[in-house]
Amino acid sequence: MTETSPIPQAARPKLVLASASPRRLALLQQAGLEPDALLPADLDEAPLKGEKPRDLVRRLARAKLDVAVAAARGSEELRQGYVVAADTVVAVGRRILPKAEVTDEAAACLRLLSGRAHRVYTAICVVGPRDRPRERLVETRVRFKRLSAREIDAYLASGEWRGKAGGYAIQGLAGSFLVKLVGSYSAVVGLPLYETVGLLEGEGFPVRGAWRDAA
């Protein structure tokens, strides 16, 4: 049996990430996938009145996908490409925590999360050349240690919380707050790799071919 030849780079379909997040880009690269373009969407991410966390995260991921697909389909180079979009929401019960932008927001989040469990919802959406969107919702349970005022103040001073759902970045200093995690670590960071690879392969993207090319 002859060994399968790697897919020529020129023949490989284009891959678009609908995000400007360095964390999501790094996770996609960890899976051996280098996007050809980043097409983030500027959206109002505020929840609708009475909107549940899982409904919000699905709506935002799909909205990001729609914006990126519209841009990609208008580009000669990206028209037949695959688009990946994701969103992450942190919640305590039905209470949705903000993506903290100011210190007071982050401090309130950390005080709420201290010593208790919360849930992180990440929705991932993928569409290929057939324009048939596929999506998954990943729910991860996370528990933090009880945080002292000193620990909270030190974490706030680090600035790592800025722009992060729930006011923390699990892949950084806040990893030391983690007591228990049940579910997908990569989903908490921002992109569930198992689901992302599975959706792309299901739509025909040659994930393993990208691995061979990288070897």
PDB file of C-alpha atoms in Angstrom, residues 28-148:
ATOM      1  CA  LEU A  28      -6.633  26.499  17.129  1.00  0.00           C
ATOM      2  CA  GLN A  29      -2.881  26.422  16.515  1.00  0.00           C
ATOM      3  CA  GLN A  30      -2.528  23.871  19.326  1.00  0.00           C
ATOM      4  CA  ALA A  31      -4.834  21.632  17.294  1.00  0.00           C
ATOM      5  CA  GLY A  32      -2.446  22.027  14.344  1.00  0.00           C
ATOM      6  CA  LEU A  33      -4.688  24.453  12.469  1.00  0.00           C
ATOM      7  CA  GLU A  34      -3.466  27.824  11.218  1.00  0.00           C
ATOM      8  CA  PRO A  35      -6.289  30.113  10.069  1.00  0.00           C
ATOM      9  CA  ASP A  36      -5.849  31.996   6.817  1.00  0.00           C
ATOM     10  CA  ALA A  37      -7.818  34.982   8.119  1.00  0.00           C
ATOM     11  CA  LEU A  38      -9.228  36.443  11.339  1.00  0.00           C
ATOM     12  CA  LEU A  39     -12.655  38.023  10.872  1.00  0.00           C
ATOM     13  CA  PRO A  40     -13.945  39.214  14.254  1.00  0.00           C
ATOM     14  CA  ALA A  41     -17.392  40.751  14.702  1.00  0.00           C
ATOM     15  CA  ASP A  42     -18.145  43.891  16.688  1.00  0.00           C
ATOM     16  CA  LEU A  43     -21.334  42.867  18.508  1.00  0.00           C
ATOM     17  CA  ASP A  44     -23.400  44.055  21.439  1.00  0.00           C
ATOM     18  CA  GLU A  45     -22.901  41.097  23.767  1.00  0.00           C
ATOM     19  CA  ALA A  46     -25.364  42.202  26.442  1.00  0.00           C
ATOM     20  CA  PRO A  47     -27.907  39.505  27.316  1.00  0.00           C
ATOM     21  CA  LEU A  48     -31.526  40.026  26.397  1.00  0.00           C
ATOM     22  CA  LYS A  49     -34.034  40.392  29.197  1.00  0.00           C
ATOM     23  CA  GLY A  50     -34.541  37.004  30.832  1.00  0.00           C
ATOM     24  CA  GLU A  51     -32.066  35.292  28.483  1.00  0.00           C
ATOM     25  CA  LYS A  52     -30.511  32.134  29.886  1.00  0.00           C
ATOM     26  CA  PRO A  53     -26.704  31.672  29.756  1.00  0.00           C
ATOM     27  CA  ARG A  54     -26.865  28.801  27.268  1.00  0.00           C
ATOM     28  CA  ASP A  55     -29.217  30.754  25.000  1.00  0.00           C
ATOM     29  CA  LEU A  56     -26.986  33.840  25.106  1.00  0.00           C
ATOM     30  CA  VAL A  57     -23.807  31.967  24.246  1.00  0.00           C
ATOM     31  CA  ARG A  58     -25.475  30.175  21.336  1.00  0.00           C
ATOM     32  CA  ARG A  59     -26.911  33.419  19.985  1.00  0.00           C
ATOM     33  CA  LEU A  60     -23.585  35.248  20.158  1.00  0.00           C
ATOM     34  CA  ALA A  61     -21.588  32.416  18.580  1.00  0.00           C
ATOM     35  CA  ARG A  62     -24.074  32.184  15.722  1.00  0.00           C
ATOM     36  CA  ALA A  63     -24.068  35.980  15.261  1.00  0.00           C
ATOM     37  CA  LYS A  64     -20.255  35.974  15.067  1.00  0.00           C
ATOM     38  CA  LEU A  65     -20.425  33.157  12.538  1.00  0.00           C
ATOM     39  CA  ASP A  66     -22.953  35.029  10.382  1.00  0.00           C
ATOM     40  CA  VAL A  67     -20.809  38.185  10.275  1.00  0.00           C
ATOM     41  CA  ALA A  68     -17.648  36.259   9.383  1.00  0.00           C
ATOM     42  CA  VAL A  69     -19.388  34.115   6.763  1.00  0.00           C
ATOM     43  CA  ALA A  70     -20.809  37.222   5.065  1.00  0.00           C
ATOM     44  CA  ALA A  71     -17.308  38.733   4.908  1.00  0.00           C
ATOM     45  CA  ALA A  72     -15.686  35.493   3.744  1.00  0.00           C
ATOM     46  CA  ARG A  73     -18.244  34.838   1.010  1.00  0.00           C
ATOM     47  CA  GLY A  74     -17.581  38.322  -0.320  1.00  0.00           C
ATOM     48  CA  SER A  75     -13.880  37.535  -0.709  1.00  0.00           C
ATOM     49  CA  GLU A  76     -12.577  35.713  -3.774  1.00  0.00           C
ATOM     50  CA  GLU A  77      -9.856  34.050  -1.716  1.00  0.00           C
ATOM     51  CA  LEU A  78     -12.062  32.945   1.205  1.00  0.00           C
ATOM     52  CA  ARG A  79     -15.342  32.264  -0.604  1.00  0.00           C
ATOM     53  CA  GLN A  80     -15.080  28.477  -0.374  1.00  0.00           C
ATOM     54  CA  GLY A  81     -13.470  28.490   3.050  1.00  0.00           C
ATOM     55  CA  TYR A  82     -14.468  27.067   6.410  1.00  0.00           C
ATOM     56  CA  VAL A  83     -15.422  29.443   9.231  1.00  0.00           C
ATOM     57  CA  VAL A  84     -15.117  28.792  12.981  1.00  0.00           C
ATOM     58  CA  ALA A  85     -16.846  30.998  15.567  1.00  0.00           C
ATOM     59  CA  ALA A  86     -17.171  30.669  19.332  1.00  0.00           C
ATOM     60  CA  ASP A  87     -18.372  32.500  22.401  1.00  0.00           C
ATOM     61  CA  THR A  88     -17.950  31.882  26.118  1.00  0.00           C
ATOM     62  CA  VAL A  89     -20.231  32.818  29.006  1.00  0.00           C
ATOM     63  CA  VAL A  90     -19.618  32.381  32.735  1.00  0.00           C
ATOM     64  CA  ALA A  91     -22.652  32.003  34.974  1.00  0.00           C
ATOM     65  CA  VAL A  92     -23.627  31.342  38.571  1.00  0.00           C
ATOM     66  CA  GLY A  93     -27.041  29.750  38.309  1.00  0.00           C
ATOM     67  CA  ARG A  94     -28.904  31.902  35.785  1.00  0.00           C
ATOM     68  CA  ARG A  95     -26.833  34.956  36.616  1.00  0.00           C
ATOM     69  CA  ILE A  96     -24.571  35.837  33.690  1.00  0.00           C
ATOM     70  CA  LEU A  97     -21.257  37.395  34.684  1.00  0.00           C
ATOM     71  CA  PRO A  98     -19.845  40.189  32.511  1.00  0.00           C
ATOM     72  CA  LYS A  99     -16.688  40.247  30.448  1.00  0.00           C
ATOM     73  CA  ALA A 100     -15.025  42.528  32.942  1.00  0.00           C
ATOM     74  CA  GLU A 101     -13.677  45.801  31.578  1.00  0.00           C
ATOM     75  CA  VAL A 102     -13.231  47.772  34.812  1.00  0.00           C
ATOM     76  CA  THR A 103     -11.760  46.795  38.177  1.00  0.00           C
ATOM     77  CA  ASP A 104     -15.053  46.978  40.060  1.00  0.00           C
ATOM     78  CA  GLU A 105     -16.650  44.496  37.653  1.00  0.00           C
ATOM     79  CA  ALA A 106     -13.787  42.036  38.000  1.00  0.00           C
ATOM     80  CA  ALA A 107     -13.730  42.395  41.799  1.00  0.00           C
ATOM     81  CA  ALA A 108     -17.470  41.693  42.011  1.00  0.00           C
ATOM     82  CA  CYS A 109     -17.052  38.584  39.833  1.00  0.00           C
ATOM     83  CA  LEU A 110     -14.191  37.220  41.917  1.00  0.00           C
ATOM     84  CA  ARG A 111     -16.030  37.786  45.182  1.00  0.00           C
ATOM     85  CA  LEU A 112     -19.058  35.970  43.771  1.00  0.00           C
ATOM     86  CA  LEU A 113     -16.979  33.037  42.477  1.00  0.00           C
ATOM     87  CA  SER A 114     -14.911  32.706  45.651  1.00  0.00           C
ATOM     88  CA  GLY A 115     -15.373  29.329  47.326  1.00  0.00           C
ATOM     89  CA  ARG A 116     -18.199  28.201  45.082  1.00  0.00           C
ATOM     90  CA  ALA A 117     -18.978  26.378  41.860  1.00  0.00           C
ATOM     91  CA  HIS A 118     -19.970  28.043  38.610  1.00  0.00           C
ATOM     92  CA  ARG A 119     -20.548  26.994  35.034  1.00  0.00           C
ATOM     93  CA  VAL A 120     -18.768  28.007  31.857  1.00  0.00           C
ATOM     94  CA  TYR A 121     -20.721  27.691  28.614  1.00  0.00           C
ATOM     95  CA  THR A 122     -18.905  27.764  25.288  1.00  0.00           C
ATOM     96  CA  ALA A 123     -20.743  27.529  21.985  1.00  0.00           C
ATOM     97  CA  ILE A 124     -18.797  26.577  18.877  1.00  0.00           C
ATOM     98  CA  CYS A 125     -20.178  27.052  15.342  1.00  0.00           C
ATOM     99  CA  VAL A 126     -18.622  25.822  12.106  1.00  0.00           C
ATOM    100  CA  VAL A 127     -19.702  26.256   8.516  1.00  0.00           C
ATOM    101  CA  GLY A 128     -18.106  24.894   5.360  1.00  0.00           C
ATOM    102  CA  PRO A 129     -18.510  25.611   1.629  1.00  0.00           C
ATOM    103  CA  ARG A 130     -21.992  24.046   1.676  1.00  0.00           C
ATOM    104  CA  ASP A 131     -23.149  26.823   4.066  1.00  0.00           C
ATOM    105  CA  ARG A 132     -24.672  24.311   6.462  1.00  0.00           C
ATOM    106  CA  PRO A 133     -23.934  25.590   9.997  1.00  0.00           C
ATOM    107  CA  ARG A 134     -23.127  23.017  12.659  1.00  0.00           C
ATOM    108  CA  GLU A 135     -22.830  23.844  16.343  1.00  0.00           C
ATOM    109  CA  ARG A 136     -22.133  22.400  19.774  1.00  0.00           C
ATOM    110  CA  LEU A 137     -22.658  23.732  23.266  1.00  0.00           C
ATOM    111  CA  VAL A 138     -20.059  22.709  25.844  1.00  0.00           C
ATOM    112  CA  GLU A 139     -20.846  23.097  29.541  1.00  0.00           C
ATOM    113  CA  THR A 140     -18.014  22.917  32.070  1.00  0.00           C
ATOM    114  CA  ARG A 141     -18.343  23.015  35.860  1.00  0.00           C
ATOM    115  CA  VAL A 142     -15.631  24.922  37.695  1.00  0.00           C
ATOM    116  CA  ARG A 143     -15.040  25.402  41.407  1.00  0.00           C
ATOM    117  CA  PHE A 144     -12.771  28.038  42.936  1.00  0.00           C
ATOM    118  CA  LYS A 145     -11.073  28.005  46.315  1.00  0.00           C
ATOM    119  CA  ARG A 146     -12.153  30.608  48.856  1.00  0.00           C
ATOM    120  CA  LEU A 147     -10.286  33.739  47.867  1.00  0.00           C
ATOM    121  CA  SER A 148      -8.875  36.115  50.435  1.00  0.00           C
TER     122      SER A 148
END
